[in-house]
Amino acid sequence: DVNNKEFMESIGKPISLPPIPNGWYECELNDIVTKDNGEGKEYVEITYIVIEGQYAKRRVSERMYTAGVKPGAIEMTRKKLGTIIKFTGTVFNESLGLEGLYAELKGKLLDVNFVVNEYEFNGEKRTKNQVNYSDYKKAGTMSKTKAPVAPAVQDGSLPF
């Protein structure tokens, strides 16, 4: 349970929860921050909190690269953020920059389609949740069908 996980982490004993099963979940955009991985690759990390059902209060984070990576990865970030902006009804005010955009998005609701991704780390098979940029919808419109893909934010309107 999430509260037990938070308690265990607060006393320095992290525990790992299995990924949330594949499917649509209504989420709150809880935290959006810009980070650097220490190797010159900058990214936006978005943390979603599931707000209903059996997985309420569970957190899932995703990274979207904004610098130091191939142009295709940056374009993917523009598309993902463009989709999130569209489906939350947020307006990007260039004068406030990215930090202003992140502040506007924080707390907004969004339906997100999580999938379980399997990967290998140091020879060990692991699983985690993943979000694809087209797998967001306006909150309250969940269904089994894919959301329409929002157009990429216009080049130059996001400062990366």
PDB file of N, CA and C in Angstrom, residues 69-144:
ATOM      1  N   VAL A  69      20.183  15.184 -26.659  1.00  0.00           N
ATOM      2  CA  VAL A  69      19.793  13.912 -27.270  1.00  0.00           C
ATOM      3  C   VAL A  69      19.497  14.144 -28.756  1.00  0.00           C
ATOM      4  N   LYS A  70      19.212  13.091 -29.468  1.00  0.00           N
ATOM      5  CA  LYS A  70      18.901  13.200 -30.897  1.00  0.00           C
ATOM      6  C   LYS A  70      17.649  14.051 -31.102  1.00  0.00           C
ATOM      7  N   PRO A  71      17.587  14.785 -32.237  1.00  0.00           N
ATOM      8  CA  PRO A  71      16.434  15.645 -32.501  1.00  0.00           C
ATOM      9  C   PRO A  71      15.092  14.907 -32.435  1.00  0.00           C
ATOM     10  N   GLY A  72      15.062  13.633 -32.821  1.00  0.00           N
ATOM     11  CA  GLY A  72      13.813  12.865 -32.773  1.00  0.00           C
ATOM     12  C   GLY A  72      13.261  12.752 -31.363  1.00  0.00           C
ATOM     13  N   ALA A  73      14.149  12.628 -30.380  1.00  0.00           N
ATOM     14  CA  ALA A  73      13.700  12.533 -28.982  1.00  0.00           C
ATOM     15  C   ALA A  73      13.113  13.860 -28.514  1.00  0.00           C
ATOM     16  N   ILE A  74      13.701  14.959 -28.960  1.00  0.00           N
ATOM     17  CA  ILE A  74      13.186  16.277 -28.585  1.00  0.00           C
ATOM     18  C   ILE A  74      11.829  16.516 -29.250  1.00  0.00           C
ATOM     19  N   GLU A  75      11.693  16.091 -30.505  1.00  0.00           N
ATOM     20  CA  GLU A  75      10.406  16.219 -31.190  1.00  0.00           C
ATOM     21  C   GLU A  75       9.343  15.381 -30.482  1.00  0.00           C
ATOM     22  N   MET A  76       9.709  14.210 -29.999  1.00  0.00           N
ATOM     23  CA  MET A  76       8.768  13.370 -29.254  1.00  0.00           C
ATOM     24  C   MET A  76       8.311  14.092 -27.981  1.00  0.00           C
ATOM     25  N   THR A  77       9.239  14.785 -27.309  1.00  0.00           N
ATOM     26  CA  THR A  77       8.876  15.554 -26.118  1.00  0.00           C
ATOM     27  C   THR A  77       7.893  16.653 -26.478  1.00  0.00           C
ATOM     28  N   ARG A  78       8.135  17.344 -27.595  1.00  0.00           N
ATOM     29  CA  ARG A  78       7.196  18.390 -28.035  1.00  0.00           C
ATOM     30  C   ARG A  78       5.803  17.803 -28.267  1.00  0.00           C
ATOM     31  N   LYS A  79       5.753  16.629 -28.901  1.00  0.00           N
ATOM     32  CA  LYS A  79       4.458  15.997 -29.168  1.00  0.00           C
ATOM     33  C   LYS A  79       3.777  15.590 -27.871  1.00  0.00           C
ATOM     34  N   LYS A  80       4.528  15.001 -26.955  1.00  0.00           N
ATOM     35  CA  LYS A  80       3.939  14.586 -25.678  1.00  0.00           C
ATOM     36  C   LYS A  80       3.401  15.791 -24.917  1.00  0.00           C
ATOM     37  N   LEU A  81       4.235  16.836 -24.778  1.00  0.00           N
ATOM     38  CA  LEU A  81       3.774  18.025 -24.054  1.00  0.00           C
ATOM     39  C   LEU A  81       2.613  18.693 -24.773  1.00  0.00           C
ATOM     40  N   GLY A  82       2.652  18.710 -26.114  1.00  0.00           N
ATOM     41  CA  GLY A  82       1.549  19.273 -26.884  1.00  0.00           C
ATOM     42  C   GLY A  82       0.247  18.540 -26.611  1.00  0.00           C
ATOM     43  N   THR A  83       0.330  17.209 -26.521  1.00  0.00           N
ATOM     44  CA  THR A  83      -0.851  16.402 -26.241  1.00  0.00           C
ATOM     45  C   THR A  83      -1.364  16.682 -24.831  1.00  0.00           C
ATOM     46  N   ILE A  84      -0.457  16.751 -23.864  1.00  0.00           N
ATOM     47  CA  ILE A  84      -0.853  17.035 -22.479  1.00  0.00           C
ATOM     48  C   ILE A  84      -1.485  18.421 -22.383  1.00  0.00           C
ATOM     49  N   ILE A  85      -0.876  19.406 -23.032  1.00  0.00           N
ATOM     50  CA  ILE A  85      -1.415  20.768 -23.028  1.00  0.00           C
ATOM     51  C   ILE A  85      -2.832  20.764 -23.608  1.00  0.00           C
ATOM     52  N   LYS A  86      -2.998  20.089 -24.738  1.00  0.00           N
ATOM     53  CA  LYS A  86      -4.304  20.045 -25.408  1.00  0.00           C
ATOM     54  C   LYS A  86      -5.367  19.423 -24.516  1.00  0.00           C
ATOM     55  N   PHE A  87      -5.077  18.251 -23.954  1.00  0.00           N
ATOM     56  CA  PHE A  87      -6.106  17.523 -23.235  1.00  0.00           C
ATOM     57  C   PHE A  87      -6.349  18.038 -21.819  1.00  0.00           C
ATOM     58  N   THR A  88      -5.495  18.918 -21.323  1.00  0.00           N
ATOM     59  CA  THR A  88      -5.778  19.551 -20.025  1.00  0.00           C
ATOM     60  C   THR A  88      -6.381  20.937 -20.206  1.00  0.00           C
ATOM     61  N   GLY A  89      -6.476  21.384 -21.444  1.00  0.00           N
ATOM     62  CA  GLY A  89      -7.046  22.701 -21.705  1.00  0.00           C
ATOM     63  C   GLY A  89      -6.137  23.837 -21.251  1.00  0.00           C
ATOM     64  N   THR A  90      -4.844  23.562 -21.192  1.00  0.00           N
ATOM     65  CA  THR A  90      -3.870  24.557 -20.736  1.00  0.00           C
ATOM     66  C   THR A  90      -3.410  25.405 -21.910  1.00  0.00           C
ATOM     67  N   VAL A  91      -3.160  26.667 -21.655  1.00  0.00           N
ATOM     68  CA  VAL A  91      -2.628  27.575 -22.667  1.00  0.00           C
ATOM     69  C   VAL A  91      -1.171  27.859 -22.315  1.00  0.00           C
ATOM     70  N   PHE A  92      -0.269  27.657 -23.286  1.00  0.00           N
ATOM     71  CA  PHE A  92       1.139  27.933 -23.046  1.00  0.00           C
ATOM     72  C   PHE A  92       1.404  29.412 -23.262  1.00  0.00           C
ATOM     73  N   ASN A  93       1.814  30.105 -22.195  1.00  0.00           N
ATOM     74  CA  ASN A  93       2.154  31.522 -22.241  1.00  0.00           C
ATOM     75  C   ASN A  93       3.678  31.626 -22.357  1.00  0.00           C
ATOM     76  N   GLU A  94       4.163  31.978 -23.565  1.00  0.00           N
ATOM     77  CA  GLU A  94       5.610  32.021 -23.803  1.00  0.00           C
ATOM     78  C   GLU A  94       6.339  32.931 -22.819  1.00  0.00           C
ATOM     79  N   SER A  95       5.693  33.993 -22.374  1.00  0.00           N
ATOM     80  CA  SER A  95       6.368  34.927 -21.468  1.00  0.00           C
ATOM     81  C   SER A  95       6.672  34.293 -20.110  1.00  0.00           C
ATOM     82  N   LEU A  96       5.936  33.242 -19.738  1.00  0.00           N
ATOM     83  CA  LEU A  96       6.178  32.566 -18.460  1.00  0.00           C
ATOM     84  C   LEU A  96       7.183  31.423 -18.597  1.00  0.00           C
ATOM     85  N   GLY A  97       7.494  31.029 -19.843  1.00  0.00           N
ATOM     86  CA  GLY A  97       8.485  29.973 -20.067  1.00  0.00           C
ATOM     87  C   GLY A  97       7.992  28.607 -19.613  1.00  0.00           C
ATOM     88  N   LEU A  98       8.918  27.657 -19.647  1.00  0.00           N
ATOM     89  CA  LEU A  98       8.574  26.288 -19.281  1.00  0.00           C
ATOM     90  C   LEU A  98       8.154  26.158 -17.821  1.00  0.00           C
ATOM     91  N   GLU A  99       8.835  26.855 -16.932  1.00  0.00           N
ATOM     92  CA  GLU A  99       8.485  26.743 -15.512  1.00  0.00           C
ATOM     93  C   GLU A  99       7.053  27.228 -15.270  1.00  0.00           C
ATOM     94  N   GLY A 100       6.656  28.281 -15.992  1.00  0.00           N
ATOM     95  CA  GLY A 100       5.281  28.753 -15.895  1.00  0.00           C
ATOM     96  C   GLY A 100       4.290  27.730 -16.430  1.00  0.00           C
ATOM     97  N   LEU A 101       4.667  27.068 -17.543  1.00  0.00           N
ATOM     98  CA  LEU A 101       3.827  26.017 -18.098  1.00  0.00           C
ATOM     99  C   LEU A 101       3.674  24.875 -17.101  1.00  0.00           C
ATOM    100  N   TYR A 102       4.785  24.461 -16.498  1.00  0.00           N
ATOM    101  CA  TYR A 102       4.733  23.350 -15.542  1.00  0.00           C
ATOM    102  C   TYR A 102       3.859  23.708 -14.340  1.00  0.00           C
ATOM    103  N   ALA A 103       3.948  24.958 -13.897  1.00  0.00           N
ATOM    104  CA  ALA A 103       3.115  25.397 -12.772  1.00  0.00           C
ATOM    105  C   ALA A 103       1.630  25.357 -13.166  1.00  0.00           C
ATOM    106  N   GLU A 104       1.323  25.737 -14.421  1.00  0.00           N
ATOM    107  CA  GLU A 104      -0.065  25.695 -14.908  1.00  0.00           C
ATOM    108  C   GLU A 104      -0.582  24.261 -14.997  1.00  0.00           C
ATOM    109  N   LEU A 105       0.280  23.330 -15.398  1.00  0.00           N
ATOM    110  CA  LEU A 105      -0.143  21.939 -15.578  1.00  0.00           C
ATOM    111  C   LEU A 105      -0.313  21.192 -14.258  1.00  0.00           C
ATOM    112  N   LYS A 106       0.467  21.593 -13.257  1.00  0.00           N
ATOM    113  CA  LYS A 106       0.438  20.878 -11.977  1.00  0.00           C
ATOM    114  C   LYS A 106      -0.981  20.902 -11.384  1.00  0.00           C
ATOM    115  N   GLY A 107      -1.447  19.728 -11.001  1.00  0.00           N
ATOM    116  CA  GLY A 107      -2.771  19.606 -10.408  1.00  0.00           C
ATOM    117  C   GLY A 107      -3.883  19.340 -11.403  1.00  0.00           C
ATOM    118  N   LYS A 108      -3.594  19.460 -12.705  1.00  0.00           N
ATOM    119  CA  LYS A 108      -4.623  19.199 -13.719  1.00  0.00           C
ATOM    120  C   LYS A 108      -4.864  17.697 -13.825  1.00  0.00           C
ATOM    121  N   LEU A 109      -6.070  17.349 -14.273  1.00  0.00           N
ATOM    122  CA  LEU A 109      -6.439  15.949 -14.429  1.00  0.00           C
ATOM    123  C   LEU A 109      -6.304  15.526 -15.887  1.00  0.00           C
ATOM    124  N   LEU A 110      -5.950  14.262 -16.054  1.00  0.00           N
ATOM    125  CA  LEU A 110      -5.706  13.720 -17.380  1.00  0.00           C
ATOM    126  C   LEU A 110      -5.913  12.216 -17.311  1.00  0.00           C
ATOM    127  N   ASP A 111      -6.563  11.649 -18.313  1.00  0.00           N
ATOM    128  CA  ASP A 111      -6.654  10.199 -18.398  1.00  0.00           C
ATOM    129  C   ASP A 111      -5.401   9.705 -19.107  1.00  0.00           C
ATOM    130  N   VAL A 112      -4.741   8.735 -18.506  1.00  0.00           N
ATOM    131  CA  VAL A 112      -3.462   8.247 -19.025  1.00  0.00           C
ATOM    132  C   VAL A 112      -3.550   6.731 -19.205  1.00  0.00           C
ATOM    133  N   ASN A 113      -3.022   6.249 -20.339  1.00  0.00           N
ATOM    134  CA  ASN A 113      -2.999   4.816 -20.597  1.00  0.00           C
ATOM    135  C   ASN A 113      -1.617   4.291 -20.235  1.00  0.00           C
ATOM    136  N   PHE A 114      -1.532   3.588 -19.110  1.00  0.00           N
ATOM    137  CA  PHE A 114      -0.264   2.998 -18.691  1.00  0.00           C
ATOM    138  C   PHE A 114      -0.119   1.618 -19.309  1.00  0.00           C
ATOM    139  N   VAL A 115       1.090   1.302 -19.715  1.00  0.00           N
ATOM    140  CA  VAL A 115       1.427  -0.046 -20.168  1.00  0.00           C
ATOM    141  C   VAL A 115       2.608  -0.526 -19.348  1.00  0.00           C
ATOM    142  N   VAL A 116       2.706  -1.832 -19.171  1.00  0.00           N
ATOM    143  CA  VAL A 116       3.828  -2.412 -18.434  1.00  0.00           C
ATOM    144  C   VAL A 116       4.943  -2.687 -19.427  1.00  0.00           C
ATOM    145  N   ASN A 117       6.118  -2.170 -19.126  1.00  0.00           N
ATOM    146  CA  ASN A 117       7.295  -2.340 -19.972  1.00  0.00           C
ATOM    147  C   ASN A 117       8.288  -3.244 -19.247  1.00  0.00           C
ATOM    148  N   GLU A 118       8.761  -4.270 -19.934  1.00  0.00           N
ATOM    149  CA  GLU A 118       9.785  -5.140 -19.365  1.00  0.00           C
ATOM    150  C   GLU A 118      11.144  -4.696 -19.883  1.00  0.00           C
ATOM    151  N   TYR A 119      12.149  -4.697 -19.009  1.00  0.00           N
ATOM    152  CA  TYR A 119      13.499  -4.318 -19.394  1.00  0.00           C
ATOM    153  C   TYR A 119      14.493  -5.097 -18.541  1.00  0.00           C
ATOM    154  N   GLU A 120      15.756  -5.008 -18.944  1.00  0.00           N
ATOM    155  CA  GLU A 120      16.798  -5.700 -18.197  1.00  0.00           C
ATOM    156  C   GLU A 120      17.744  -4.680 -17.591  1.00  0.00           C
ATOM    157  N   PHE A 121      18.113  -4.891 -16.334  1.00  0.00           N
ATOM    158  CA  PHE A 121      19.039  -4.009 -15.631  1.00  0.00           C
ATOM    159  C   PHE A 121      20.045  -4.882 -14.897  1.00  0.00           C
ATOM    160  N   ASN A 122      21.323  -4.732 -15.268  1.00  0.00           N
ATOM    161  CA  ASN A 122      22.387  -5.549 -14.669  1.00  0.00           C
ATOM    162  C   ASN A 122      22.060  -7.039 -14.694  1.00  0.00           C
ATOM    163  N   GLY A 123      21.528  -7.494 -15.826  1.00  0.00           N
ATOM    164  CA  GLY A 123      21.222  -8.908 -15.983  1.00  0.00           C
ATOM    165  C   GLY A 123      19.937  -9.358 -15.312  1.00  0.00           C
ATOM    166  N   GLU A 124      19.221  -8.440 -14.673  1.00  0.00           N
ATOM    167  CA  GLU A 124      17.982  -8.779 -13.963  1.00  0.00           C
ATOM    168  C   GLU A 124      16.792  -8.242 -14.751  1.00  0.00           C
ATOM    169  N   LYS A 125      15.766  -9.080 -14.964  1.00  0.00           N
ATOM    170  CA  LYS A 125      14.556  -8.636 -15.649  1.00  0.00           C
ATOM    171  C   LYS A 125      13.691  -7.853 -14.668  1.00  0.00           C
ATOM    172  N   ARG A 126      13.244  -6.676 -15.119  1.00  0.00           N
ATOM    173  CA  ARG A 126      12.408  -5.813 -14.301  1.00  0.00           C
ATOM    174  C   ARG A 126      11.220  -5.333 -15.121  1.00  0.00           C
ATOM    175  N   THR A 127      10.246  -4.748 -14.438  1.00  0.00           N
ATOM    176  CA  THR A 127       9.098  -4.163 -15.116  1.00  0.00           C
ATOM    177  C   THR A 127       8.823  -2.777 -14.546  1.00  0.00           C
ATOM    178  N   LYS A 128       8.248  -1.918 -15.383  1.00  0.00           N
ATOM    179  CA  LYS A 128       7.849  -0.580 -14.951  1.00  0.00           C
ATOM    180  C   LYS A 128       6.725  -0.105 -15.855  1.00  0.00           C
ATOM    181  N   ASN A 129       6.022   0.930 -15.416  1.00  0.00           N
ATOM    182  CA  ASN A 129       4.984   1.518 -16.251  1.00  0.00           C
ATOM    183  C   ASN A 129       5.588   2.488 -17.241  1.00  0.00           C
ATOM    184  N   GLN A 130       4.941   2.596 -18.384  1.00  0.00           N
ATOM    185  CA  GLN A 130       5.367   3.498 -19.436  1.00  0.00           C
ATOM    186  C   GLN A 130       4.134   4.170 -20.017  1.00  0.00           C
ATOM    187  N   VAL A 131       4.306   5.384 -20.532  1.00  0.00           N
ATOM    188  CA  VAL A 131       3.228   6.134 -21.169  1.00  0.00           C
ATOM    189  C   VAL A 131       3.693   6.504 -22.570  1.00  0.00           C
ATOM    190  N   ASN A 132       2.830   6.323 -23.567  1.00  0.00           N
ATOM    191  CA  ASN A 132       3.140   6.773 -24.923  1.00  0.00           C
ATOM    192  C   ASN A 132       2.451   8.102 -25.159  1.00  0.00           C
ATOM    193  N   TYR A 133       3.062   8.976 -25.965  1.00  0.00           N
ATOM    194  CA  TYR A 133       2.546  10.339 -26.085  1.00  0.00           C
ATOM    195  C   TYR A 133       1.122  10.403 -26.592  1.00  0.00           C
ATOM    196  N   SER A 134       0.663   9.432 -27.349  1.00  0.00           N
ATOM    197  CA  SER A 134      -0.713   9.495 -27.854  1.00  0.00           C
ATOM    198  C   SER A 134      -1.698   8.895 -26.858  1.00  0.00           C
ATOM    199  N   ASP A 135      -1.180   8.404 -25.741  1.00  0.00           N
ATOM    200  CA  ASP A 135      -2.053   7.726 -24.787  1.00  0.00           C
ATOM    201  C   ASP A 135      -2.451   8.607 -23.613  1.00  0.00           C
ATOM    202  N   TYR A 136      -2.958   9.787 -23.934  1.00  0.00           N
ATOM    203  CA  TYR A 136      -3.552  10.683 -22.950  1.00  0.00           C
ATOM    204  C   TYR A 136      -4.916  11.071 -23.485  1.00  0.00           C
ATOM    205  N   LYS A 137      -5.813  11.399 -22.598  1.00  0.00           N
ATOM    206  CA  LYS A 137      -7.119  11.926 -23.001  1.00  0.00           C
ATOM    207  C   LYS A 137      -7.543  12.965 -21.981  1.00  0.00           C
ATOM    208  N   LYS A 138      -8.479  13.781 -22.407  1.00  0.00           N
ATOM    209  CA  LYS A 138      -9.079  14.731 -21.483  1.00  0.00           C
ATOM    210  C   LYS A 138      -9.690  13.945 -20.334  1.00  0.00           C
ATOM    211  N   ALA A 139      -9.500  14.409 -19.115  1.00  0.00           N
ATOM    212  CA  ALA A 139     -10.021  13.697 -17.939  1.00  0.00           C
ATOM    213  C   ALA A 139     -11.512  13.429 -18.096  1.00  0.00           C
ATOM    214  N   GLY A 140     -11.905  12.225 -17.697  1.00  0.00           N
ATOM    215  CA  GLY A 140     -13.304  11.852 -17.748  1.00  0.00           C
ATOM    216  C   GLY A 140     -13.752  11.278 -19.078  1.00  0.00           C
ATOM    217  N   THR A 141     -12.827  11.062 -20.010  1.00  0.00           N
ATOM    218  CA  THR A 141     -13.204  10.526 -21.324  1.00  0.00           C
ATOM    219  C   THR A 141     -12.530   9.188 -21.586  1.00  0.00           C
ATOM    220  N   MET A 142     -12.230   8.443 -20.538  1.00  0.00           N
ATOM    221  CA  MET A 142     -11.546   7.171 -20.698  1.00  0.00           C
ATOM    222  C   MET A 142     -12.358   6.209 -21.547  1.00  0.00           C
ATOM    223  N   SER A 143     -11.634   5.447 -22.350  1.00  0.00           N
ATOM    224  CA  SER A 143     -12.253   4.361 -23.110  1.00  0.00           C
ATOM    225  C   SER A 143     -11.142   3.418 -23.523  1.00  0.00           C
ATOM    226  N   LYS A 144     -11.506   2.355 -24.159  1.00  0.00           N
ATOM    227  CA  LYS A 144     -10.515   1.380 -24.598  1.00  0.00           C
ATOM    228  C   LYS A 144      -9.843   1.800 -25.896  1.00  0.00           C
TER     229      LYS A 144
END
